[in-house]
Each structure stands twice: as C-alpha cells, then as structure tokens.
Coordinates of C-alpha atoms in Angstrom, one line a residue:
K1 CA 120.5 112.3 84.4
K2 CA 123.8 110.9 85.5
Y3 CA 122.3 107.4 85.6
L4 CA 120.2 107.8 82.4
D5 CA 123.4 108.8 80.6
M6 CA 125.2 105.7 82.0
I7 CA 122.4 103.5 80.7
D8 CA 122.5 105.2 77.3
A9 CA 126.3 104.6 77.1
A10 CA 126.0 100.8 77.7
K11 CA 126.9 98.9 74.5
N12 CA 126.1 95.3 75.4
I13 CA 124.3 93.1 77.9
S14 CA 127.5 92.7 80.0
E15 CA 127.8 96.4 80.6
L16 CA 124.1 96.6 81.4
T17 CA 124.6 93.9 84.0
N18 CA 127.5 95.8 85.6
L19 CA 125.2 98.9 85.7
E20 CA 122.7 96.9 87.7
Y21 CA 125.2 96.6 90.5
V22 CA 126.1 100.3 90.4
I23 CA 122.5 101.6 90.4
S24 CA 121.5 99.1 93.0
E25 CA 124.3 100.2 95.3
E26 CA 123.9 104.0 94.7
L27 CA 120.2 104.4 94.2
C28 CA 118.8 101.3 95.9
V29 CA 116.9 100.6 92.6
N30 CA 116.8 97.0 91.4
S31 CA 115.9 96.9 87.7
F32 CA 116.3 93.2 87.1
M33 CA 116.5 91.2 90.3
G34 CA 117.0 91.4 94.1
F35 CA 116.9 89.6 97.4
S36 CA 114.6 90.6 100.3
L37 CA 113.8 89.4 103.8
G38 CA 110.3 88.1 104.4
I39 CA 108.2 86.2 106.8
D40 CA 108.0 82.4 106.1
M41 CA 104.5 82.0 104.7
N42 CA 104.3 78.5 106.2
D43 CA 105.7 79.5 109.6
S44 CA 105.3 83.1 110.7
S45 CA 107.8 82.7 113.5
K46 CA 110.7 82.5 110.9
Y47 CA 112.2 84.8 108.4
V48 CA 113.3 83.7 104.9
L49 CA 115.4 85.0 102.1
N50 CA 113.3 85.8 99.0
F51 CA 114.5 86.3 95.5
G52 CA 112.5 88.1 92.8
T53 CA 113.1 89.3 89.3
M54 CA 111.7 92.1 87.0
T55 CA 107.9 92.1 87.4
P56 CA 105.5 93.7 84.8
L57 CA 103.9 96.8 86.3
M58 CA 100.4 95.7 85.5
N59 CA 98.6 92.4 86.2
K60 CA 98.8 89.4 83.8
E61 CA 95.4 90.0 82.2
F62 CA 96.2 93.6 81.3
Y63 CA 98.8 92.6 78.6
F64 CA 96.4 90.4 76.6
E65 CA 93.5 92.9 76.4
E66 CA 93.4 95.7 73.8
G67 CA 91.8 99.0 74.3
K68 CA 92.1 102.5 75.9
K69 CA 93.9 101.2 79.0
Q70 CA 96.8 99.8 77.0
E71 CA 97.0 103.0 74.9
A72 CA 97.1 105.1 78.1
Y73 CA 99.9 102.8 79.5
L74 CA 102.0 103.1 76.4
K75 CA 101.5 106.9 76.4
Y76 CA 102.6 107.0 80.0
L77 CA 105.7 104.9 79.3
A78 CA 106.6 107.1 76.3
T79 CA 106.0 110.3 78.3
L80 CA 108.4 109.1 81.1
L81 CA 111.1 108.4 78.6
E82 CA 110.5 111.7 76.8
I83 CA 110.7 113.6 80.1
G84 CA 113.9 111.6 80.7
G85 CA 115.5 113.1 77.6
E86 CA 114.5 110.9 74.6
D87 CA 113.1 112.2 71.3
S88 CA 109.3 111.6 71.1
D89 CA 109.5 109.1 68.3
V90 CA 112.3 107.2 69.9
A91 CA 110.4 107.2 73.2
M92 CA 107.3 105.6 71.7
K93 CA 109.4 103.0 69.9
D94 CA 111.2 102.1 73.2
A95 CA 107.9 102.1 75.1
L96 CA 106.5 99.5 72.6
G97 CA 109.6 97.4 72.9
Y98 CA 109.4 97.5 76.7
F99 CA 105.7 96.6 76.6
E100 CA 106.4 93.6 74.4
L101 CA 109.1 92.5 76.9
E102 CA 106.7 92.8 79.7
K103 CA 104.1 90.9 77.8
T104 CA 106.5 88.0 77.2
I105 CA 107.2 87.8 80.9
A106 CA 103.5 88.2 81.7
S107 CA 102.8 85.1 79.7
E108 CA 104.5 83.0 82.4
M109 CA 103.6 85.1 85.5
L110 CA 100.9 84.0 87.9
D111 CA 97.4 85.4 87.4
T112 CA 95.7 87.3 90.2
E113 CA 94.4 84.1 91.8
G114 CA 97.8 82.5 91.8
Q115 CA 99.4 85.6 93.4
N116 CA 97.2 85.0 96.4
D117 CA 98.1 81.3 96.7
I118 CA 101.3 81.0 98.8
N119 CA 102.0 77.5 97.6
R120 CA 102.3 78.9 94.0
M121 CA 103.7 82.4 94.8
Y122 CA 106.8 81.2 96.7
T123 CA 108.8 78.3 95.4
P124 CA 111.4 76.9 97.8
S125 CA 114.8 76.7 96.1
T126 CA 118.5 77.1 97.1
Y127 CA 121.0 79.8 96.7
G128 CA 123.0 77.6 94.3
K129 CA 120.0 77.0 92.0
V130 CA 119.3 80.8 91.9
C131 CA 123.0 81.4 90.9
A132 CA 122.7 78.7 88.2
M133 CA 119.6 80.2 86.8
Y134 CA 121.4 83.5 86.2
P135 CA 125.0 82.6 85.3
D136 CA 125.8 86.0 83.9
F137 CA 125.1 87.7 87.2
N138 CA 127.4 87.9 90.2
M139 CA 124.9 86.9 92.9
E140 CA 127.4 87.8 95.6
K141 CA 127.0 91.4 94.5
V142 CA 123.3 91.2 94.1
L143 CA 123.0 89.8 97.6
S144 CA 125.4 92.3 99.1
Y145 CA 123.4 95.3 98.0
S146 CA 120.3 93.9 99.8
G147 CA 122.3 94.0 103.1
L148 CA 121.4 90.4 103.8
S149 CA 123.4 87.2 104.4
K150 CA 123.5 84.1 102.3
A151 CA 121.1 81.3 103.2
D152 CA 120.9 77.8 101.9
K153 CA 117.1 78.0 101.4
V154 CA 115.8 80.7 99.1
Y155 CA 112.2 81.3 98.2
V156 CA 111.8 82.4 94.5
T157 CA 108.8 84.7 93.9
D158 CA 106.8 83.5 90.9
I159 CA 109.2 80.8 89.6
G160 CA 107.6 80.8 86.1
M161 CA 108.2 84.5 85.7
A162 CA 111.8 84.2 87.1
E163 CA 112.6 81.4 84.6
K164 CA 111.1 83.4 81.7
F165 CA 113.2 86.4 82.6
A166 CA 116.3 84.3 82.8
E167 CA 115.5 83.1 79.3
I168 CA 115.1 86.5 77.8
Y169 CA 118.0 88.2 79.5
N170 CA 120.3 88.2 76.6
Q171 CA 121.8 90.4 73.9
S172 CA 118.9 90.0 71.5
N173 CA 116.7 91.9 74.0
F174 CA 119.3 94.4 74.8
N175 CA 117.4 97.6 73.8
A176 CA 114.3 96.6 75.6
L177 CA 116.3 95.7 78.7
K178 CA 118.0 99.1 78.5
T179 CA 114.6 100.7 78.5
T180 CA 113.6 98.5 81.5
M181 CA 116.5 100.0 83.4
K182 CA 115.7 103.5 82.4
L183 CA 112.1 103.2 83.4
S184 CA 113.1 101.7 86.7
V185 CA 115.2 104.7 87.5
L186 CA 112.4 107.1 86.3
Y187 CA 109.7 105.2 88.3
S188 CA 111.8 105.5 91.4
C189 CA 113.1 109.0 91.1
G190 CA 110.4 110.8 89.0
G191 CA 108.2 111.6 92.0
M192 CA 111.0 113.7 93.5
L193 CA 111.7 115.6 90.3
S194 CA 109.5 117.9 88.2
G195 CA 105.7 118.0 88.2
D196 CA 105.7 116.5 84.7
F197 CA 106.2 113.1 86.2
K198 CA 103.3 113.6 88.5
L199 CA 101.0 114.8 85.7
A200 CA 101.9 111.8 83.5
A201 CA 101.1 109.4 86.3
Y202 CA 97.8 111.2 87.0
K203 CA 96.7 111.0 83.3
F204 CA 97.5 107.3 83.2
E205 CA 95.8 106.5 86.5
S206 CA 92.7 108.5 85.6
V207 CA 92.2 106.2 82.5
V208 CA 93.3 102.9 84.0
M209 CA 92.1 103.2 87.6
G210 CA 89.5 106.0 87.4
A211 CA 91.6 108.1 89.9
E212 CA 90.7 111.7 90.2
G213 CA 92.9 114.6 91.4
F214 CA 96.3 114.3 93.0
H215 CA 98.1 115.2 96.1
N216 CA 99.5 118.7 96.8
V217 CA 103.1 119.2 97.8
Y218 CA 102.3 119.0 101.5
Q219 CA 100.5 115.7 101.1
D220 CA 103.4 114.3 99.0
A221 CA 105.9 115.4 101.7
V222 CA 103.9 113.6 104.4
N223 CA 103.6 110.4 102.3
V224 CA 107.3 110.3 101.5
I225 CA 108.2 110.5 105.2
K226 CA 105.6 107.8 106.0
N227 CA 106.9 105.5 103.3
V228 CA 110.6 106.0 104.0
M229 CA 110.5 105.7 107.8
P230 CA 107.2 104.1 108.9
E231 CA 108.6 102.4 112.0
Y232 CA 110.0 105.6 113.4
I233 CA 106.8 107.5 112.7
S234 CA 104.7 104.8 114.3
K235 CA 106.9 104.6 117.3
S236 CA 106.6 108.4 117.9
Y237 CA 102.9 108.2 117.4
V238 CA 102.4 105.4 119.9
E239 CA 104.6 107.1 122.5
K240 CA 102.5 110.3 122.2
F241 CA 98.9 109.1 121.6
F242 CA 98.6 105.3 122.2
D243 CA 98.4 104.7 126.0
E244 CA 97.8 101.4 127.7
E245 CA 94.0 101.9 127.8
S246 CA 93.9 102.4 124.0
K247 CA 96.0 99.3 123.6
K248 CA 93.5 97.2 125.6
D249 CA 90.6 98.7 123.5
V250 CA 92.3 97.7 120.2
E251 CA 93.1 94.2 121.5
Q252 CA 89.5 93.7 122.6
M253 CA 88.3 95.0 119.3
T254 CA 90.6 92.5 117.5
Y255 CA 89.3 89.6 119.5
D256 CA 85.7 90.6 118.8
I257 CA 86.3 90.8 115.0
I258 CA 88.0 87.4 115.0
G259 CA 85.1 86.0 116.9
I260 CA 82.6 87.4 114.5
F261 CA 84.5 86.0 111.5
K262 CA 84.6 82.6 113.1
K263 CA 80.8 82.6 113.6
R264 CA 80.3 83.7 110.0
I265 CA 82.6 80.9 108.8
D266 CA 80.7 78.4 110.8
N267 CA 77.4 79.5 109.2
L268 CA 78.7 79.2 105.6
T269 CA 76.8 76.5 103.7
W270 CA 79.2 76.2 100.7
M271 CA 82.4 75.5 102.7
S272 CA 83.4 72.1 103.9
A273 CA 84.1 71.4 107.6
S274 CA 87.8 70.8 107.0
T275 CA 88.1 74.1 105.0
K276 CA 86.3 75.9 107.8
E277 CA 88.8 74.8 110.3
K278 CA 91.7 76.0 108.1
A279 CA 89.9 79.3 107.6
K280 CA 89.6 79.9 111.3
L281 CA 93.3 79.3 112.0

C-alpha cells in the first residue's frame, strides 16, 4: 500500500521516473527498464550486459485478436487494480488504458518466431546509445540498482520494442504509465498477499491457458524458496543425493541423447547439409 500510495501521489512523468528508482531499490521491481547479466548468445564463454524495457505480459499476436481471452485479460487487470484499492469503474478504465499502451508497444515487438532468433532478439549497442535513447532517465541509477558495472557493449533486448517505449514514455501517456507501475508492483507482490490475487490469476489462466486448479499454501511455499534461492537448494540436493556414480550416469545419458539427435538430423530430408552441421554444433 505504501508504494501504491506513492504512485497515486505522482503528479507528472518526472515524479514517476523518480519513483522507478525508489521502487527498484526497495522492492527490486523494475516497471520500465533495467539491466541484467546474461550469457553472450554468440560466445557462451562470455557474459554480457543486457538492457530491456517494459514488455507486454502477453505475446504480440494476443493484442490483435478479439475474443474471450482479451476479455479475461482485461478483467484480470481490473481485478488486480481493484484489489489494490481502486474503485471498480476507475479500475476498468485504467485497465483499458494500460492494455492500449501494451498494444502500442506490441506493435513493434518481435513475434514468437523473432523471439527465438538470437540475431533479432539481442541487438548490440553501447551504454552511451542506451543513455541517449532515454534522456529523461538517470542510467547511472538504473544500472546501480542492478548491482552490475558499466560496460561499453550493451545488448538491447528487442530493439524495436525498446525504441517504441522510448517514444511513448512522455506526459501524454502519464496515466497509463502510472497504471503500468501499479501493476508491476501488484504482479510482483500480489502472490505474497491475500488469496484474492491468487484467485484472480486462476480465473484468468483458466480461460487463456486452460489451467485447472491451483497450488495449496505448502506448494506455494516450496515454489517461492525454489525461485528465490535455486542455486542454494540445488547445491544442498547435490550434496545429499547426487553422488559420483549418479553424475556419470547423467553424463552418459546426455551423450546418448546428443548422439541420437545428431543421427536424426543426418536423416532429415528437408534440411540442407550446411544447416545440418550448424544444428549439430
């Protein structure tokens, strides 16, 4: 509630930008943009600095199809805002505004095929160019909250979407951007709050994804621990259950699977010889 009240109190885009720094630092929630560390997709022996901006929750195609799924999504967004304290009529109005903002960004985002093409998904750029793209943001602060160091080379995730977001990040879209920040906080924290958030998500997912049922409190607790500290859990598991013989078994299984895939690739009739060699790398 503290953060939702702060967002409600923002009067202009400048104040909203300053709130991005506060919420990023205190909640580790990035509403508009952020840096992350990733493996270089062209050289897995190296790490790279990635930069990404607000991404629509659904895939590109979703925003340009009408039907029950869109209705369920809008209902879900409005429900989150209503649980967060908004009047029902205001919540639906804000949900519609946010949806249109997402749709505008989605018009320039990569489709599903593009999101699986590393040459299109990650565009090499520089720290200076990223700063120039968003002159109203203090990138030093944005970078500091990631805990990472500045690098000359930066990979921009989905450059078309990043450029479109830079274009619409202005006062004329202030209300929709406020809703974006509200929803970011609610997405991130709702699962730890009342069961209403969980029920809203279930109703949405049952329509859009055909999901049935949801986890009990015990399962939720296990999933939270696994998501927050996977490396520590994995290390403890390996120490207790994964002996040297098990490791050899898994390594052999991996080699066997790779061998089978290579044989299948060799037997494909529709793939060229050069593509087969790339596929086997």
